[in-house]
XYZ file of C-alpha atoms in Angstrom:
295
model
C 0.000 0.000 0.000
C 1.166 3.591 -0.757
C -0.210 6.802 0.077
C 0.307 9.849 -1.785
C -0.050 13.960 -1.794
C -1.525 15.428 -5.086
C -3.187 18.402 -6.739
C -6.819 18.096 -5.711
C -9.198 17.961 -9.373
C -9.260 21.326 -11.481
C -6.335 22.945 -8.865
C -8.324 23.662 -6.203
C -6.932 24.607 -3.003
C -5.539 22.231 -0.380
C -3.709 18.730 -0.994
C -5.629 15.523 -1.810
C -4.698 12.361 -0.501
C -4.333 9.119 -2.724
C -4.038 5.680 -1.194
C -3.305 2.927 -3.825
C -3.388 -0.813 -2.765
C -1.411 -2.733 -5.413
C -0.971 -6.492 -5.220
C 0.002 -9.685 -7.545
C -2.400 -11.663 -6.094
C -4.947 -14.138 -7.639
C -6.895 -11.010 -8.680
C -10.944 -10.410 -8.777
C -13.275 -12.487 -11.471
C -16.016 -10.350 -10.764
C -15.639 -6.548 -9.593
C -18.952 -5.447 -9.937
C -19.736 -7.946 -7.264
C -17.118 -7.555 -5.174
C -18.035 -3.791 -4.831
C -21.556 -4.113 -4.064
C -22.424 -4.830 -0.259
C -22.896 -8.126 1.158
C -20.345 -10.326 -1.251
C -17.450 -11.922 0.155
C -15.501 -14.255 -0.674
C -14.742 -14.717 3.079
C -17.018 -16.398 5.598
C -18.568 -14.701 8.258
C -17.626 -11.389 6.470
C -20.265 -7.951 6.470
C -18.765 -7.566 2.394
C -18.725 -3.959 3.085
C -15.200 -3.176 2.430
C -14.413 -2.058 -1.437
C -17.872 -0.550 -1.322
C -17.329 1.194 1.636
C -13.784 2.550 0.600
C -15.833 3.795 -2.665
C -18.750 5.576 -0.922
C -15.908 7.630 1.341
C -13.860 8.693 -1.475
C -14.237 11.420 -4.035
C -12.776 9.253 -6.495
C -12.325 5.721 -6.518
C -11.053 3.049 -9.341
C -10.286 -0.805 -9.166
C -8.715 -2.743 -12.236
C -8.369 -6.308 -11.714
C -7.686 -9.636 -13.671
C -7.831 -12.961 -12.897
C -4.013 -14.231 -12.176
C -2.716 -11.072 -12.572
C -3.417 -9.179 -9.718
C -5.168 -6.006 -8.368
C -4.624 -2.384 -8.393
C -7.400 -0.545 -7.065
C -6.797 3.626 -5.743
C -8.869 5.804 -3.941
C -8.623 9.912 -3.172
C -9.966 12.314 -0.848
C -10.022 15.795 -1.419
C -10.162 18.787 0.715
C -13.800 18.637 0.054
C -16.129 16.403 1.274
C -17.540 13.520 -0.311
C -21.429 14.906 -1.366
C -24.379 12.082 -2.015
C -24.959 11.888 -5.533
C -21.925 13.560 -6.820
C -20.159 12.227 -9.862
C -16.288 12.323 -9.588
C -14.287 15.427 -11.039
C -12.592 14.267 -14.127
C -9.325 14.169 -13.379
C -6.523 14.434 -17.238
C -3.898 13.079 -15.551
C -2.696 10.508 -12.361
C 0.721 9.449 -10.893
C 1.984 7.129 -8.446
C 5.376 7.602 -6.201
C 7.299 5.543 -4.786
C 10.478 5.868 -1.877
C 13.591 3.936 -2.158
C 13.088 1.594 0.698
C 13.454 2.374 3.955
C 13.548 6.131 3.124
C 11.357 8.878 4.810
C 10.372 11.132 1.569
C 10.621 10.394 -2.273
C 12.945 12.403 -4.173
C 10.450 12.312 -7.300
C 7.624 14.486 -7.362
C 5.000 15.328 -10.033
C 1.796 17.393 -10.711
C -0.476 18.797 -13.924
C -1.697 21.967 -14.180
C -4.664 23.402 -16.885
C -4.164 26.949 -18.481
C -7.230 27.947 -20.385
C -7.299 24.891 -23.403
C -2.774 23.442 -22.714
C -2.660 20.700 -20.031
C 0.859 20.492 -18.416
C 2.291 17.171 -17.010
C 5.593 18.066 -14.828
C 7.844 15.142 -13.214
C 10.756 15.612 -11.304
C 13.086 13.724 -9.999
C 15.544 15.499 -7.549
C 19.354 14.565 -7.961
C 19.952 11.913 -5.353
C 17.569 10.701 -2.657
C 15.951 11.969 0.791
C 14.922 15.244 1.939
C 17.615 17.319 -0.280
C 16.143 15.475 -3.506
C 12.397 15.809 -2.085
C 13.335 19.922 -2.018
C 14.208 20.148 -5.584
C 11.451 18.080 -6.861
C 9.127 20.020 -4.773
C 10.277 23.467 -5.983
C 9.367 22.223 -9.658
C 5.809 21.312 -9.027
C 5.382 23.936 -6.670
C 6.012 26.099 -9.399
C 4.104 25.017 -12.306
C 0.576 26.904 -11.432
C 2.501 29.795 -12.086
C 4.357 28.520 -15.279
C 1.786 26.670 -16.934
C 0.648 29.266 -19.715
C 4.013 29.226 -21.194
C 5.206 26.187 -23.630
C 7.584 23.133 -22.364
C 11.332 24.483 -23.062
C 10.012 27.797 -21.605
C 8.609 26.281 -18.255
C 11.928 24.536 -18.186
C 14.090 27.457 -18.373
C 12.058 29.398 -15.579
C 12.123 26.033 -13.297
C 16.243 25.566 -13.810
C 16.081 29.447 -12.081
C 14.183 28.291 -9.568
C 16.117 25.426 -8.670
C 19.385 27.203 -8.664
C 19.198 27.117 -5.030
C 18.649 23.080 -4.572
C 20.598 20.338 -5.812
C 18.609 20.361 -8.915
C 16.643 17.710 -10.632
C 15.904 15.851 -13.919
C 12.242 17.123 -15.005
C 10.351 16.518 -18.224
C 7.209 18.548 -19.318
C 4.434 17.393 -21.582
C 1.886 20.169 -22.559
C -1.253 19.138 -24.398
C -3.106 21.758 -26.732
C -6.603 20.398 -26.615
C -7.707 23.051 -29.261
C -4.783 22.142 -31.471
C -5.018 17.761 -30.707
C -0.927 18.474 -30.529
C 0.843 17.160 -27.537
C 4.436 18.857 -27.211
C 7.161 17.552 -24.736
C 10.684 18.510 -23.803
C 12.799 17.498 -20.766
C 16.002 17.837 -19.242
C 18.205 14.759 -17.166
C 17.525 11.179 -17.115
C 13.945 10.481 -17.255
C 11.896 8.431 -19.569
C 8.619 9.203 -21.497
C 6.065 7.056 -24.061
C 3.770 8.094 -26.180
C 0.940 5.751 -27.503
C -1.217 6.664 -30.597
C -2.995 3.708 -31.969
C -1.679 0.266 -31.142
C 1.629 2.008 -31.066
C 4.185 3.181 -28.761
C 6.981 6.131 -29.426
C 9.663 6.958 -27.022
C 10.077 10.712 -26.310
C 13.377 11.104 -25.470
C 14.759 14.474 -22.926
C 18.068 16.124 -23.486
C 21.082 15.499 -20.824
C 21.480 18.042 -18.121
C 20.282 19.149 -14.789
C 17.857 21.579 -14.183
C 19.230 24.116 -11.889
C 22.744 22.787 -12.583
C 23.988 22.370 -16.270
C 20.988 23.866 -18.501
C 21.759 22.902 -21.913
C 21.945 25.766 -24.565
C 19.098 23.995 -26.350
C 16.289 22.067 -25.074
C 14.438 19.995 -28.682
C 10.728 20.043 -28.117
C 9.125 17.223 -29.627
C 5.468 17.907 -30.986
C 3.203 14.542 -31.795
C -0.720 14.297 -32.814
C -3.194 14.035 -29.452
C -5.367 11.770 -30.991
C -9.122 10.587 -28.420
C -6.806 7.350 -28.148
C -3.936 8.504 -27.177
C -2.111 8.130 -24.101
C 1.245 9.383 -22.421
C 3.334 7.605 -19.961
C 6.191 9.635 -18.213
C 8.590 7.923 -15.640
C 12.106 8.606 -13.199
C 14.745 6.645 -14.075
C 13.480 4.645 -10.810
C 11.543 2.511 -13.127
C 13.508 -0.741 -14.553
C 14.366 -0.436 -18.023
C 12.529 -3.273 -18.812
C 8.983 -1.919 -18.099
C 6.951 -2.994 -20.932
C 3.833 0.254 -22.264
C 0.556 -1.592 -21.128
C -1.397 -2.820 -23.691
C -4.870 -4.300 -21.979
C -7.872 -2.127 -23.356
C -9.359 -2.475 -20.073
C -6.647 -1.142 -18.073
C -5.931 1.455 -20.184
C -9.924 3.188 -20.301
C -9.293 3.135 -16.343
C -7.731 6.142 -14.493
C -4.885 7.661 -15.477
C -3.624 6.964 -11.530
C -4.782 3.466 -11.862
C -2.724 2.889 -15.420
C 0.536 4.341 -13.556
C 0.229 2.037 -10.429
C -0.380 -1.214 -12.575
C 2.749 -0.086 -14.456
C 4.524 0.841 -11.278
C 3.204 -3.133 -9.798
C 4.014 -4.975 -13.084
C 7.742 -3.361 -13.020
C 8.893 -4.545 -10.102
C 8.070 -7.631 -7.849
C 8.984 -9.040 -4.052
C 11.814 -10.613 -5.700
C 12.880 -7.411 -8.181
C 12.144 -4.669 -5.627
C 12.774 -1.458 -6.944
C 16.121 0.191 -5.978
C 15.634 3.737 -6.491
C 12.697 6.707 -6.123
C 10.359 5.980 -8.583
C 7.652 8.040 -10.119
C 5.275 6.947 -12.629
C 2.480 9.811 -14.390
C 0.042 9.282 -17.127
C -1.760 11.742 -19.238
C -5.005 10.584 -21.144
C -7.446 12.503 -23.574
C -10.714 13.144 -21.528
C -12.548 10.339 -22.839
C -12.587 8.217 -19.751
C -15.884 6.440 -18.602
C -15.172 5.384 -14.885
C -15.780 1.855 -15.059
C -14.876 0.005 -11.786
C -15.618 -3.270 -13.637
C -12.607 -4.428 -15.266
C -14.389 -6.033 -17.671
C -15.959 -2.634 -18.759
């Protein structure tokens, strides 16, 4: 289980809090039974639980398949749950993860909307712990202010702001929903994927270290935002030998859910991961929230 700080739906004030549950268990034949109240596969059992974790959260997912496992997520915002209320669509969702043992992640990430761009930041701070958590929190913390401007720009302005930390390997994807045009640019070692279709392009950043070594250049890499499209960005936390999902059901689920099934299927108890790891995933909003995995 993991529990994570992110940008409540639309930017609204406050922090929300994510909790994902991720396992590689036997997995759930039938979700849309195990979320309604009363089934269990347990004896003796109210079978309250996933229903009950769904009614108390503002937004809540499962994805689940037989053999494979479960992934399920749930957030609260700074607002209360209201009866009747349909969940805020939410463009984009991430999952982070501390080297083991450590007290705070070095990797951070957030999105932020300015008028019709969408702007995916991840950061991973140079090194681990608190010193690592600083530089990857000046970079989100300063893309509400920075989102209006395209990728290399908000790059530029962040490798100022992070003059004072240790710096950090960041990568920026910016999504003109008026132009369908999806433009990306980063800096340090971090990885990025683009699918359109039944295909998958890397997007590659440029070496450096915001706040460090800036390169003179930064290449901005501009790609069609087609309704199927979807982007996966990642630390270099993540093995190298993730494989892009490729399951039509997972991918129509959350964006949060698609990078914690990505984060689960990269790593195991015998390949634990050995380094922060962040995981974020931007998707066209043409989601239907279907808790059923076979939906």
């Amino acid at each position: 289980m993991l529990v994570n700080l992110v940008v409540p739906p639309a930017g609204g004030p406050g922090t929300s809090v994510q909790v994902f549950s991720l396992d590689h268990g036997p997995g759930i034949a039938d979700v849309g039974a195990a979320l309604r109240d009363g089934w269990s596969t347990a004896d003796g059992s109210l079978g309250a639980g996933l229903g009950s974790c769904a009614r108390s959260a503002n937004a809540f997912d499962l994805y689940s398949r037989p053999g494979r496992g479960t992934v399920a997520t749930a957030r609260i915002d700074p607002e209360p749950v209201r009866r009747g209320a349909s969940a805020a669509a939410v463009p984009a969702g991430g999952i982070t993860a501390a080297l083991a043992h450590a007290e705070q992640c070095g990797d951070a990430w957030t999105w932020a909307r300015s008028g019709s761009l969408v702007t995916l930041l991840l950061a991973d701070g140079l090194g681990h712990g608190a010193k690592a958590a600083h530089a990857s929190g000046a970079a989100v913390a300063e893309l509400p202010h920075a989102a209006h401007l395209p990728p290399a720009e908000i790059l530029r302005r962040l490798h100022g702001v992070l003059r004072s930390t240790r710096g950090a390997a960041v990568t920026v994807a910016q999504v003109d929903e008026e132009r369908a045009e999806l433009a990306f640019a980063g800096v340090g070692n971090a990885g990025a994927r683009v699918r359109t279709g039944d295909s998958w392009t890397h997007l590659v950043s440029h070496p450096g270290i915001v706040g460090a070594y800036f390169p003179a250049n930064v290449p901005v890499r501009r790609v069609p935002w087609r309704r199927d499209s979807l982007l996966v960005v990642h630390s270099d936390g993540l093995p190298s030998r993730w494989r892009p999902p490729e399951d039509p059901l997972l991918l129509a689920h959350d964006p949060s859910v698609v990078a914690a099934a990505i984060l689960r299927d990269a790593g195991s108890p015998a390949r634990p991961l050995r380094d922060d790891t962040s995981v974020a995933v931007l998707a066209p909003d043409r989601r239907t929230r279907a808790h059923d995995s076979r939906l």
